[in-house]
Amino acid sequence: MHQNKGLLFSALILIEVLSLITIWSTAPELFMSQLAFVIVGIIVVYLLGKSDILLLLSLGKTFYIISLILLILTMLVGKNIRGSVRWIDLGFFNLQTSEIIKPLLAIFYSSYLAKLNKINWKQLFIFLGIAFIPVILVAIQPDLGSALALIFLPLALLTVSGQLRKILIMGTVFVAIALPLESKLLKPYQRQRIETFINPYSDPKGAGYNVIQSTIAVGSGKIIGKGVKLGTQSHLNFLPERHTDFIFASYVEEFGLVGSLALFLSYIVLFRSCLYGVKRLRDNQQTLLSLSIFFLFLFQFLVNVGMNLGIMPVTGITLPLFSYGGSSLLSFAILVGLLNRQLDLITPFEI
């Protein structure tokens, strides 16, 4: 095993162990199901570690079509949970399609952009048109967090492909058009989230409640935390979604600053592993795939931690490989499996 892979898997093991401990502490009734998801994720990582990356990249269009089919099926036969239709009931498991399509689209975008030698305005509009179809379908569910992740990924890939100037021009035009239509584009609860982000104490018992309780939990953890099963915000049910969106706050309350630094270090190792192949993989498709994996992990990490700390709006996005949920874990396990295979394609000397 390459040294880099050894560090990567050590970091991943630590992330999963800390995740399971936090779920066992805050929602013990969900521990066994999350453990089962972790075991399935390990199998997925192993199998994809033996896969043919170039073959998978050649199936990019197929994966894109599968993604659209899954999203359309969700609209037609999806399960409504708390006003959102994001899941397909498989009987033994509720599949959240907005999560599972992320690695599929990462493969497609990487293969698509790699085939473009020089991206002109026409090619840019075509690519963005293709990329925004799944974004719209996810936003309709509605799943704002995943929609933002699916917007960020193609824009980030275009930026590293030398299209920053075009992206900035288009962004300026979009903002100029969208601002006057803000009242029609945003649902009331989405607008309320933005207003609450600016000043959560304007509605401390309503829209600002989640952020306030999350920041209280994080602050009360202090240096070494209160200890496992001793977090008051989570165990007294003050902290909402303590095992999913706000699991980071639950974790920091019990493990403190020391625990958060250990978790951050593990994610830094993961990010570093993603970037390792960028300059070492000879195939442009594989380079873009490594960047896609990095961007998806980085975006969700920053947004989730940011909203737990009260410095970003609440978007309902998971902490990769840490939050409770089979669909999210499976989605990022696929990305880790692809990364695992990518690292195998780099010789030990290059690593």
mmCIF file of C-alpha atoms in Angstrom:
data_model
loop_
_atom_site.group_PDB
_atom_site.id
_atom_site.type_symbol
_atom_site.label_atom_id
_atom_site.label_comp_id
_atom_site.label_asym_id
_atom_site.label_seq_id
_atom_site.Cartn_x
_atom_site.Cartn_y
_atom_site.Cartn_z
ATOM 1 C CA MET A 1 0.000 0.000 0.000
ATOM 2 C CA HIS A 2 1.257 3.461 -0.910
ATOM 3 C CA GLN A 3 2.076 5.692 2.044
ATOM 4 C CA ASN A 4 -0.518 8.201 0.866
ATOM 5 C CA LYS A 5 -3.216 5.510 0.834
ATOM 6 C CA GLY A 6 -2.201 4.428 4.320
ATOM 7 C CA LEU A 7 -2.701 7.977 5.598
ATOM 8 C CA LEU A 8 -5.972 8.267 3.707
ATOM 9 C CA PHE A 9 -7.482 5.103 5.153
ATOM 10 C CA SER A 10 -6.257 5.968 8.640
ATOM 11 C CA ALA A 11 -8.064 9.307 8.341
ATOM 12 C CA LEU A 12 -11.207 7.646 6.982
ATOM 13 C CA ILE A 13 -11.254 5.113 9.816
ATOM 14 C CA LEU A 14 -10.970 7.913 12.365
ATOM 15 C CA ILE A 15 -13.804 9.863 10.710
ATOM 16 C CA GLU A 16 -16.095 6.816 10.743
ATOM 17 C CA VAL A 17 -15.233 5.812 14.316
ATOM 18 C CA LEU A 18 -15.919 9.339 15.591
ATOM 19 C CA SER A 19 -19.123 9.453 13.548
ATOM 20 C CA LEU A 20 -20.398 6.167 14.984
ATOM 21 C CA ILE A 21 -19.542 7.237 18.540
ATOM 22 C CA THR A 22 -21.430 10.512 18.050
ATOM 23 C CA ILE A 23 -24.473 8.760 16.581
ATOM 24 C CA TRP A 24 -24.399 6.166 19.383
ATOM 25 C CA SER A 25 -24.280 9.026 21.878
ATOM 26 C CA THR A 26 -26.961 11.282 20.387
ATOM 27 C CA ALA A 27 -29.280 8.807 18.606
ATOM 28 C CA PRO A 28 -28.470 5.270 19.847
ATOM 29 C CA GLU A 29 -31.524 3.797 18.116
ATOM 30 C CA LEU A 30 -29.886 4.629 14.755
ATOM 31 C CA PHE A 31 -26.446 3.229 15.577
ATOM 32 C CA MET A 32 -26.925 -0.258 14.094
ATOM 33 C CA SER A 33 -28.387 1.023 10.836
ATOM 34 C CA GLN A 34 -25.506 3.483 10.438
ATOM 35 C CA LEU A 35 -23.025 0.697 11.195
ATOM 36 C CA ALA A 36 -24.660 -1.344 8.425
ATOM 37 C CA PHE A 37 -24.305 1.628 6.049
ATOM 38 C CA VAL A 38 -20.616 1.906 6.970
ATOM 39 C CA ILE A 39 -20.052 -1.791 6.210
ATOM 40 C CA VAL A 40 -21.780 -1.403 2.828
ATOM 41 C CA GLY A 41 -19.644 1.685 2.196
ATOM 42 C CA ILE A 42 -16.453 -0.264 2.916
ATOM 43 C CA ILE A 43 -17.512 -2.913 0.388
ATOM 44 C CA VAL A 44 -18.236 -0.197 -2.197
ATOM 45 C CA VAL A 45 -14.813 1.397 -1.643
ATOM 46 C CA TYR A 46 -13.113 -1.999 -2.043
ATOM 47 C CA LEU A 47 -15.000 -2.925 -5.230
ATOM 48 C CA LEU A 48 -14.422 0.447 -6.886
ATOM 49 C CA GLY A 49 -10.765 0.160 -5.917
ATOM 50 C CA LYS A 50 -10.627 -2.745 -8.393
ATOM 51 C CA SER A 51 -12.582 -0.987 -11.145
ATOM 52 C CA ASP A 52 -11.497 0.306 -14.549
ATOM 53 C CA ILE A 53 -11.562 4.093 -14.200
ATOM 54 C CA LEU A 54 -11.314 4.734 -17.939
ATOM 55 C CA LEU A 55 -14.268 2.418 -18.539
ATOM 56 C CA LEU A 56 -16.329 4.280 -15.948
ATOM 57 C CA LEU A 57 -15.389 7.611 -17.524
ATOM 58 C CA SER A 58 -16.413 6.295 -20.943
ATOM 59 C CA LEU A 59 -19.871 5.647 -19.455
ATOM 60 C CA GLY A 60 -20.222 9.283 -18.389
ATOM 61 C CA LYS A 61 -23.225 10.008 -20.638
ATOM 62 C CA THR A 62 -24.944 6.870 -19.382
ATOM 63 C CA PHE A 63 -24.436 7.992 -15.777
ATOM 64 C CA TYR A 64 -25.884 11.411 -16.642
ATOM 65 C CA ILE A 65 -28.997 9.822 -18.155
ATOM 66 C CA ILE A 66 -29.336 7.517 -15.122
ATOM 67 C CA SER A 67 -29.146 10.597 -12.882
ATOM 68 C CA LEU A 68 -31.978 12.307 -14.756
ATOM 69 C CA ILE A 69 -34.093 9.139 -14.685
ATOM 70 C CA LEU A 70 -33.613 8.823 -10.921
ATOM 71 C CA LEU A 71 -34.605 12.456 -10.363
ATOM 72 C CA ILE A 72 -37.683 12.172 -12.588
ATOM 73 C CA LEU A 73 -38.691 8.931 -10.842
ATOM 74 C CA THR A 74 -38.402 10.758 -7.532
ATOM 75 C CA MET A 75 -40.852 13.383 -8.781
ATOM 76 C CA LEU A 76 -43.295 10.690 -9.918
ATOM 77 C CA VAL A 77 -43.129 8.047 -7.174
ATOM 78 C CA GLY A 78 -41.018 9.710 -4.486
ATOM 79 C CA LYS A 79 -41.763 9.562 -0.789
ATOM 80 C CA ASN A 80 -42.888 12.816 0.816
ATOM 81 C CA ILE A 81 -41.148 13.420 4.130
ATOM 82 C CA ARG A 82 -41.816 16.736 5.883
ATOM 83 C CA GLY A 83 -42.893 18.431 2.679
ATOM 84 C CA SER A 84 -39.916 17.324 0.560
ATOM 85 C CA VAL A 85 -40.024 14.611 -2.099
ATOM 86 C CA ARG A 86 -36.374 13.475 -2.160
ATOM 87 C CA TRP A 87 -36.572 9.741 -1.533
ATOM 88 C CA ILE A 88 -37.534 6.601 -3.449
ATOM 89 C CA ASP A 89 -38.840 3.888 -1.133
ATOM 90 C CA LEU A 90 -36.992 0.655 -1.957
ATOM 91 C CA GLY A 91 -38.715 -1.221 0.847
ATOM 92 C CA PHE A 92 -35.601 -1.875 2.898
ATOM 93 C CA PHE A 93 -34.102 1.557 2.324
ATOM 94 C CA ASN A 94 -35.154 5.093 1.350
ATOM 95 C CA LEU A 95 -32.822 6.181 -1.465
ATOM 96 C CA GLN A 96 -32.185 9.930 -1.568
ATOM 97 C CA THR A 97 -31.549 10.428 -5.265
ATOM 98 C CA SER A 98 -30.052 13.920 -4.928
ATOM 99 C CA GLU A 99 -27.202 12.319 -2.972
ATOM 100 C CA ILE A 100 -26.563 9.275 -5.125
ATOM 101 C CA ILE A 101 -26.307 11.264 -8.370
ATOM 102 C CA LYS A 102 -23.340 13.333 -7.136
ATOM 103 C CA PRO A 103 -20.623 10.766 -8.004
ATOM 104 C CA LEU A 104 -22.439 9.897 -11.248
ATOM 105 C CA LEU A 105 -22.417 13.530 -12.356
ATOM 106 C CA ALA A 106 -18.802 13.949 -11.209
ATOM 107 C CA ILE A 107 -17.812 11.178 -13.626
ATOM 108 C CA PHE A 108 -19.868 12.686 -16.451
ATOM 109 C CA TYR A 109 -18.617 16.265 -16.029
ATOM 110 C CA SER A 110 -15.003 15.059 -15.879
ATOM 111 C CA SER A 111 -15.313 13.044 -19.086
ATOM 112 C CA TYR A 112 -17.287 15.785 -20.866
ATOM 113 C CA LEU A 113 -14.920 18.668 -20.105
ATOM 114 C CA ALA A 114 -11.807 16.601 -20.843
ATOM 115 C CA LYS A 115 -12.968 16.225 -24.454
ATOM 116 C CA LEU A 116 -13.151 19.989 -25.018
ATOM 117 C CA ASN A 117 -9.816 21.366 -26.204
ATOM 118 C CA LYS A 118 -10.711 25.045 -25.975
ATOM 119 C CA ILE A 119 -14.023 26.059 -24.436
ATOM 120 C CA ASN A 120 -15.774 28.839 -26.364
ATOM 121 C CA TRP A 121 -18.968 30.630 -25.357
ATOM 122 C CA LYS A 122 -21.192 28.198 -27.263
ATOM 123 C CA GLN A 123 -19.610 25.144 -25.639
ATOM 124 C CA LEU A 124 -19.815 26.855 -22.249
ATOM 125 C CA PHE A 125 -23.550 27.510 -22.587
ATOM 126 C CA ILE A 126 -24.188 23.957 -23.780
ATOM 127 C CA PHE A 127 -22.280 22.485 -20.830
ATOM 128 C CA LEU A 128 -23.999 24.742 -18.299
ATOM 129 C CA GLY A 129 -27.378 23.935 -19.848
ATOM 130 C CA ILE A 130 -26.654 20.225 -19.426
ATOM 131 C CA ALA A 131 -25.369 20.771 -15.880
ATOM 132 C CA PHE A 132 -28.345 22.852 -14.748
ATOM 133 C CA ILE A 133 -31.009 20.288 -15.701
ATOM 134 C CA PRO A 134 -30.280 18.078 -12.650
ATOM 135 C CA VAL A 135 -29.876 21.227 -10.517
ATOM 136 C CA ILE A 136 -33.419 22.315 -11.399
ATOM 137 C CA LEU A 137 -34.836 18.827 -10.780
ATOM 138 C CA VAL A 138 -33.162 18.702 -7.356
ATOM 139 C CA ALA A 139 -34.282 22.236 -6.459
ATOM 140 C CA ILE A 140 -37.891 21.267 -7.239
ATOM 141 C CA GLN A 141 -37.835 18.473 -4.608
ATOM 142 C CA PRO A 142 -36.838 20.835 -2.850
ATOM 143 C CA ASP A 143 -33.268 20.107 -1.723
ATOM 144 C CA LEU A 144 -31.423 23.428 -1.628
ATOM 145 C CA GLY A 145 -28.220 21.994 -0.146
ATOM 146 C CA SER A 146 -27.702 19.363 -2.847
ATOM 147 C CA ALA A 147 -28.753 21.837 -5.547
ATOM 148 C CA LEU A 148 -26.016 24.221 -4.398
ATOM 149 C CA ALA A 149 -23.461 21.385 -4.427
ATOM 150 C CA LEU A 150 -24.509 20.487 -7.976
ATOM 151 C CA ILE A 151 -24.140 24.136 -9.029
ATOM 152 C CA PHE A 152 -20.743 24.464 -7.372
ATOM 153 C CA LEU A 153 -19.218 21.349 -8.983
ATOM 154 C CA PRO A 154 -19.468 22.288 -12.704
ATOM 155 C CA LEU A 155 -18.588 25.935 -11.985
ATOM 156 C CA ALA A 156 -15.506 24.877 -10.013
ATOM 157 C CA LEU A 157 -14.428 22.520 -12.804
ATOM 158 C CA LEU A 158 -14.872 25.277 -15.377
ATOM 159 C CA THR A 159 -12.809 27.632 -13.222
ATOM 160 C CA VAL A 160 -9.841 25.244 -13.005
ATOM 161 C CA SER A 161 -10.237 24.674 -16.755
ATOM 162 C CA GLY A 162 -9.387 28.339 -17.367
ATOM 163 C CA GLN A 163 -12.920 29.735 -17.671
ATOM 164 C CA LEU A 164 -12.914 32.030 -14.632
ATOM 165 C CA ARG A 165 -13.374 35.211 -16.695
ATOM 166 C CA LYS A 166 -16.416 33.817 -18.508
ATOM 167 C CA ILE A 167 -17.875 32.547 -15.213
ATOM 168 C CA LEU A 168 -17.487 35.989 -13.605
ATOM 169 C CA ILE A 169 -19.164 37.705 -16.561
ATOM 170 C CA MET A 170 -22.060 35.241 -16.514
ATOM 171 C CA GLY A 171 -22.335 35.494 -12.729
ATOM 172 C CA THR A 172 -22.601 39.284 -12.895
ATOM 173 C CA VAL A 173 -25.341 39.086 -15.538
ATOM 174 C CA PHE A 174 -27.191 36.400 -13.554
ATOM 175 C CA VAL A 175 -27.147 38.439 -10.336
ATOM 176 C CA ALA A 176 -28.374 41.524 -12.196
ATOM 177 C CA ILE A 177 -31.330 39.524 -13.553
ATOM 178 C CA ALA A 178 -32.046 37.418 -10.461
ATOM 179 C CA LEU A 179 -32.054 40.143 -7.786
ATOM 180 C CA PRO A 180 -35.250 41.831 -9.020
ATOM 181 C CA LEU A 181 -36.907 38.384 -9.211
ATOM 182 C CA GLU A 182 -35.755 37.287 -5.740
ATOM 183 C CA SER A 183 -39.263 37.372 -4.278
ATOM 184 C CA LYS A 184 -40.504 34.945 -6.936
ATOM 185 C CA LEU A 185 -37.463 32.650 -7.075
ATOM 186 C CA LEU A 186 -37.084 31.984 -3.338
ATOM 187 C CA LYS A 187 -39.659 30.195 -1.244
ATOM 188 C CA PRO A 188 -40.634 31.962 2.015
ATOM 189 C CA TYR A 189 -38.704 29.502 4.204
ATOM 190 C CA GLN A 190 -35.580 29.892 2.029
ATOM 191 C CA ARG A 191 -35.729 33.689 2.292
ATOM 192 C CA GLN A 192 -36.263 33.340 6.025
ATOM 193 C CA ARG A 193 -33.115 31.210 6.303
ATOM 194 C CA ILE A 194 -31.068 33.956 4.665
ATOM 195 C CA GLU A 195 -32.555 36.629 6.928
ATOM 196 C CA THR A 196 -31.960 34.428 9.961
ATOM 197 C CA PHE A 197 -28.353 33.860 8.910
ATOM 198 C CA ILE A 198 -27.785 37.614 9.039
ATOM 199 C CA ASN A 199 -29.396 37.892 12.485
ATOM 200 C CA PRO A 200 -30.555 34.598 14.053
ATOM 201 C CA TYR A 201 -31.710 36.376 17.213
ATOM 202 C CA SER A 202 -34.362 38.234 15.215
ATOM 203 C CA ASP A 203 -36.444 35.051 15.552
ATOM 204 C CA PRO A 204 -34.824 33.009 18.359
ATOM 205 C CA LYS A 205 -37.753 30.618 18.807
ATOM 206 C CA GLY A 206 -38.498 30.219 15.116
ATOM 207 C CA ALA A 207 -36.194 30.376 12.103
ATOM 208 C CA GLY A 208 -33.154 31.313 14.195
ATOM 209 C CA TYR A 209 -33.600 28.501 16.702
ATOM 210 C CA ASN A 210 -31.431 25.910 14.912
ATOM 211 C CA VAL A 211 -28.437 28.202 14.495
ATOM 212 C CA ILE A 212 -28.632 29.516 18.054
ATOM 213 C CA GLN A 213 -28.787 26.035 19.586
ATOM 214 C CA SER A 214 -25.973 24.827 17.336
ATOM 215 C CA THR A 215 -23.620 27.658 18.314
ATOM 216 C CA ILE A 216 -24.478 27.146 21.994
ATOM 217 C CA ALA A 217 -23.575 23.452 21.655
ATOM 218 C CA VAL A 218 -20.275 24.229 19.923
ATOM 219 C CA GLY A 219 -19.320 26.886 22.467
ATOM 220 C CA SER A 220 -20.213 24.742 25.469
ATOM 221 C CA GLY A 221 -17.783 22.026 24.331
ATOM 222 C CA LYS A 222 -14.834 24.292 25.227
ATOM 223 C CA ILE A 223 -11.382 22.629 25.077
ATOM 224 C CA ILE A 224 -11.942 18.920 25.751
ATOM 225 C CA GLY A 225 -15.737 18.644 25.560
ATOM 226 C CA LYS A 226 -18.327 17.439 28.046
ATOM 227 C CA GLY A 227 -17.768 13.759 27.300
ATOM 228 C CA VAL A 228 -19.690 11.065 25.433
ATOM 229 C CA LYS A 229 -23.426 11.108 26.241
ATOM 230 C CA LEU A 230 -22.959 14.214 28.396
ATOM 231 C CA GLY A 231 -23.900 16.840 25.819
ATOM 232 C CA THR A 232 -26.817 18.827 27.207
ATOM 233 C CA GLN A 233 -27.946 20.537 23.992
ATOM 234 C CA SER A 234 -28.344 17.236 22.147
ATOM 235 C CA HIS A 235 -29.536 14.997 24.986
ATOM 236 C CA LEU A 236 -32.097 17.489 26.270
ATOM 237 C CA ASN A 237 -33.405 17.833 22.688
ATOM 238 C CA PHE A 238 -32.544 21.508 22.325
ATOM 239 C CA LEU A 239 -30.401 20.803 19.249
ATOM 240 C CA PRO A 240 -32.454 19.828 16.162
ATOM 241 C CA GLU A 241 -31.239 17.266 13.605
ATOM 242 C CA ARG A 242 -28.447 16.427 16.045
ATOM 243 C CA HIS A 243 -27.415 13.293 14.122
ATOM 244 C CA THR A 244 -27.672 14.703 10.567
ATOM 245 C CA ASP A 245 -27.305 18.380 9.626
ATOM 246 C CA PHE A 246 -26.084 19.444 13.074
ATOM 247 C CA ILE A 247 -24.043 16.393 14.003
ATOM 248 C CA PHE A 248 -20.872 18.514 14.027
ATOM 249 C CA ALA A 249 -22.312 20.636 16.852
ATOM 250 C CA SER A 250 -23.223 17.452 18.759
ATOM 251 C CA TYR A 251 -19.693 16.148 18.250
ATOM 252 C CA VAL A 252 -17.913 19.339 19.344
ATOM 253 C CA GLU A 253 -20.111 19.656 22.437
ATOM 254 C CA GLU A 254 -18.924 16.228 23.598
ATOM 255 C CA PHE A 255 -15.350 16.235 22.227
ATOM 256 C CA GLY A 256 -14.473 19.934 22.383
ATOM 257 C CA LEU A 257 -11.827 21.867 20.481
ATOM 258 C CA VAL A 258 -9.363 18.968 20.717
ATOM 259 C CA GLY A 259 -11.860 16.623 19.086
ATOM 260 C CA SER A 260 -12.721 19.115 16.359
ATOM 261 C CA LEU A 261 -9.025 19.542 15.506
ATOM 262 C CA ALA A 262 -8.628 15.763 15.207
ATOM 263 C CA LEU A 263 -11.628 15.653 12.861
ATOM 264 C CA PHE A 264 -10.374 18.610 10.813
ATOM 265 C CA LEU A 265 -6.966 16.971 10.456
ATOM 266 C CA SER A 266 -8.612 13.812 9.134
ATOM 267 C CA TYR A 267 -10.490 15.795 6.490
ATOM 268 C CA ILE A 268 -7.311 17.663 5.536
ATOM 269 C CA VAL A 269 -5.642 14.297 4.868
ATOM 270 C CA LEU A 270 -8.641 13.379 2.698
ATOM 271 C CA PHE A 271 -8.435 16.667 0.760
ATOM 272 C CA ARG A 272 -4.693 16.211 0.308
ATOM 273 C CA SER A 273 -5.229 12.716 -1.097
ATOM 274 C CA CYS A 274 -7.746 14.092 -3.610
ATOM 275 C CA LEU A 275 -5.232 16.675 -4.830
ATOM 276 C CA TYR A 276 -2.345 14.209 -4.987
ATOM 277 C CA GLY A 277 -3.399 12.897 -8.357
ATOM 278 C CA VAL A 278 -4.080 16.258 -9.970
ATOM 279 C CA LYS A 279 -0.489 16.743 -11.199
ATOM 280 C CA ARG A 280 0.445 13.068 -11.246
ATOM 281 C CA LEU A 281 -2.306 11.472 -13.326
ATOM 282 C CA ARG A 282 -1.465 11.625 -17.027
ATOM 283 C CA ASP A 283 -5.047 11.445 -18.276
ATOM 284 C CA ASN A 284 -7.005 14.720 -18.226
ATOM 285 C CA GLN A 285 -10.269 12.916 -17.462
ATOM 286 C CA GLN A 286 -8.756 11.353 -14.358
ATOM 287 C CA THR A 287 -7.286 14.684 -13.274
ATOM 288 C CA LEU A 288 -10.699 16.333 -13.517
ATOM 289 C CA LEU A 289 -12.251 13.401 -11.656
ATOM 290 C CA SER A 290 -9.797 13.867 -8.779
ATOM 291 C CA LEU A 291 -10.727 17.551 -8.703
ATOM 292 C CA SER A 292 -14.441 16.687 -8.784
ATOM 293 C CA ILE A 293 -14.030 14.421 -5.760
ATOM 294 C CA PHE A 294 -12.105 17.174 -3.970
ATOM 295 C CA PHE A 295 -14.679 19.872 -4.773
ATOM 296 C CA LEU A 296 -17.654 17.796 -3.591
ATOM 297 C CA PHE A 297 -15.982 16.888 -0.303
ATOM 298 C CA LEU A 298 -14.684 20.422 0.269
ATOM 299 C CA PHE A 299 -17.981 22.147 -0.509
ATOM 300 C CA GLN A 300 -20.089 19.994 1.792
ATOM 301 C CA PHE A 301 -17.484 20.100 4.558
ATOM 302 C CA LEU A 302 -17.240 23.900 4.512
ATOM 303 C CA VAL A 303 -20.989 24.487 4.224
ATOM 304 C CA ASN A 304 -21.937 21.995 6.947
ATOM 305 C CA VAL A 305 -19.290 23.149 9.415
ATOM 306 C CA GLY A 306 -20.049 26.769 8.525
ATOM 307 C CA MET A 307 -23.754 26.454 9.264
ATOM 308 C CA ASN A 308 -23.005 24.612 12.532
ATOM 309 C CA LEU A 309 -20.797 27.551 13.544
ATOM 310 C CA GLY A 310 -23.401 30.084 12.450
ATOM 311 C CA ILE A 311 -21.216 31.618 9.742
ATOM 312 C CA MET A 312 -23.176 30.182 6.794
ATOM 313 C CA PRO A 313 -26.931 29.867 6.118
ATOM 314 C CA VAL A 314 -28.659 26.614 7.065
ATOM 315 C CA THR A 315 -29.038 24.624 3.839
ATOM 316 C CA GLY A 316 -29.684 21.102 5.077
ATOM 317 C CA ILE A 317 -26.425 19.645 3.781
ATOM 318 C CA THR A 318 -24.641 16.674 5.365
ATOM 319 C CA LEU A 319 -21.107 16.430 6.731
ATOM 320 C CA PRO A 320 -19.460 13.926 4.334
ATOM 321 C CA LEU A 321 -18.967 10.423 5.793
ATOM 322 C CA PHE A 322 -19.977 11.724 9.227
ATOM 323 C CA SER A 323 -23.676 12.605 9.254
ATOM 324 C CA TYR A 324 -26.254 9.871 9.688
ATOM 325 C CA GLY A 325 -27.815 8.654 6.443
ATOM 326 C CA GLY A 326 -27.279 5.773 4.054
ATOM 327 C CA SER A 327 -27.646 7.705 0.800
ATOM 328 C CA SER A 328 -25.097 10.348 1.748
ATOM 329 C CA LEU A 329 -22.660 7.749 3.061
ATOM 330 C CA LEU A 330 -23.030 5.606 -0.062
ATOM 331 C CA SER A 331 -22.556 8.636 -2.316
ATOM 332 C CA PHE A 332 -19.294 9.655 -0.662
ATOM 333 C CA ALA A 333 -18.161 6.026 -0.360
ATOM 334 C CA ILE A 334 -18.388 5.857 -4.159
ATOM 335 C CA LEU A 335 -16.217 8.978 -4.379
ATOM 336 C CA VAL A 336 -13.692 7.471 -1.939
ATOM 337 C CA GLY A 337 -13.677 4.256 -3.977
ATOM 338 C CA LEU A 338 -12.906 6.217 -7.137
ATOM 339 C CA LEU A 339 -10.167 8.108 -5.298
ATOM 340 C CA ASN A 340 -8.769 4.817 -4.028
ATOM 341 C CA ARG A 341 -8.515 3.526 -7.598
ATOM 342 C CA GLN A 342 -7.012 6.813 -8.814
ATOM 343 C CA LEU A 343 -4.200 6.558 -6.272
ATOM 344 C CA ASP A 344 -3.411 3.048 -7.509
ATOM 345 C CA LEU A 345 -2.759 4.481 -10.963
ATOM 346 C CA ILE A 346 0.088 6.607 -9.597
ATOM 347 C CA THR A 347 3.390 4.777 -9.246
ATOM 348 C CA PRO A 348 5.022 4.705 -5.787
ATOM 349 C CA PHE A 349 7.853 6.860 -7.156
ATOM 350 C CA GLU A 350 5.370 9.545 -8.268
ATOM 351 C CA ILE A 351 3.631 9.514 -4.898
#
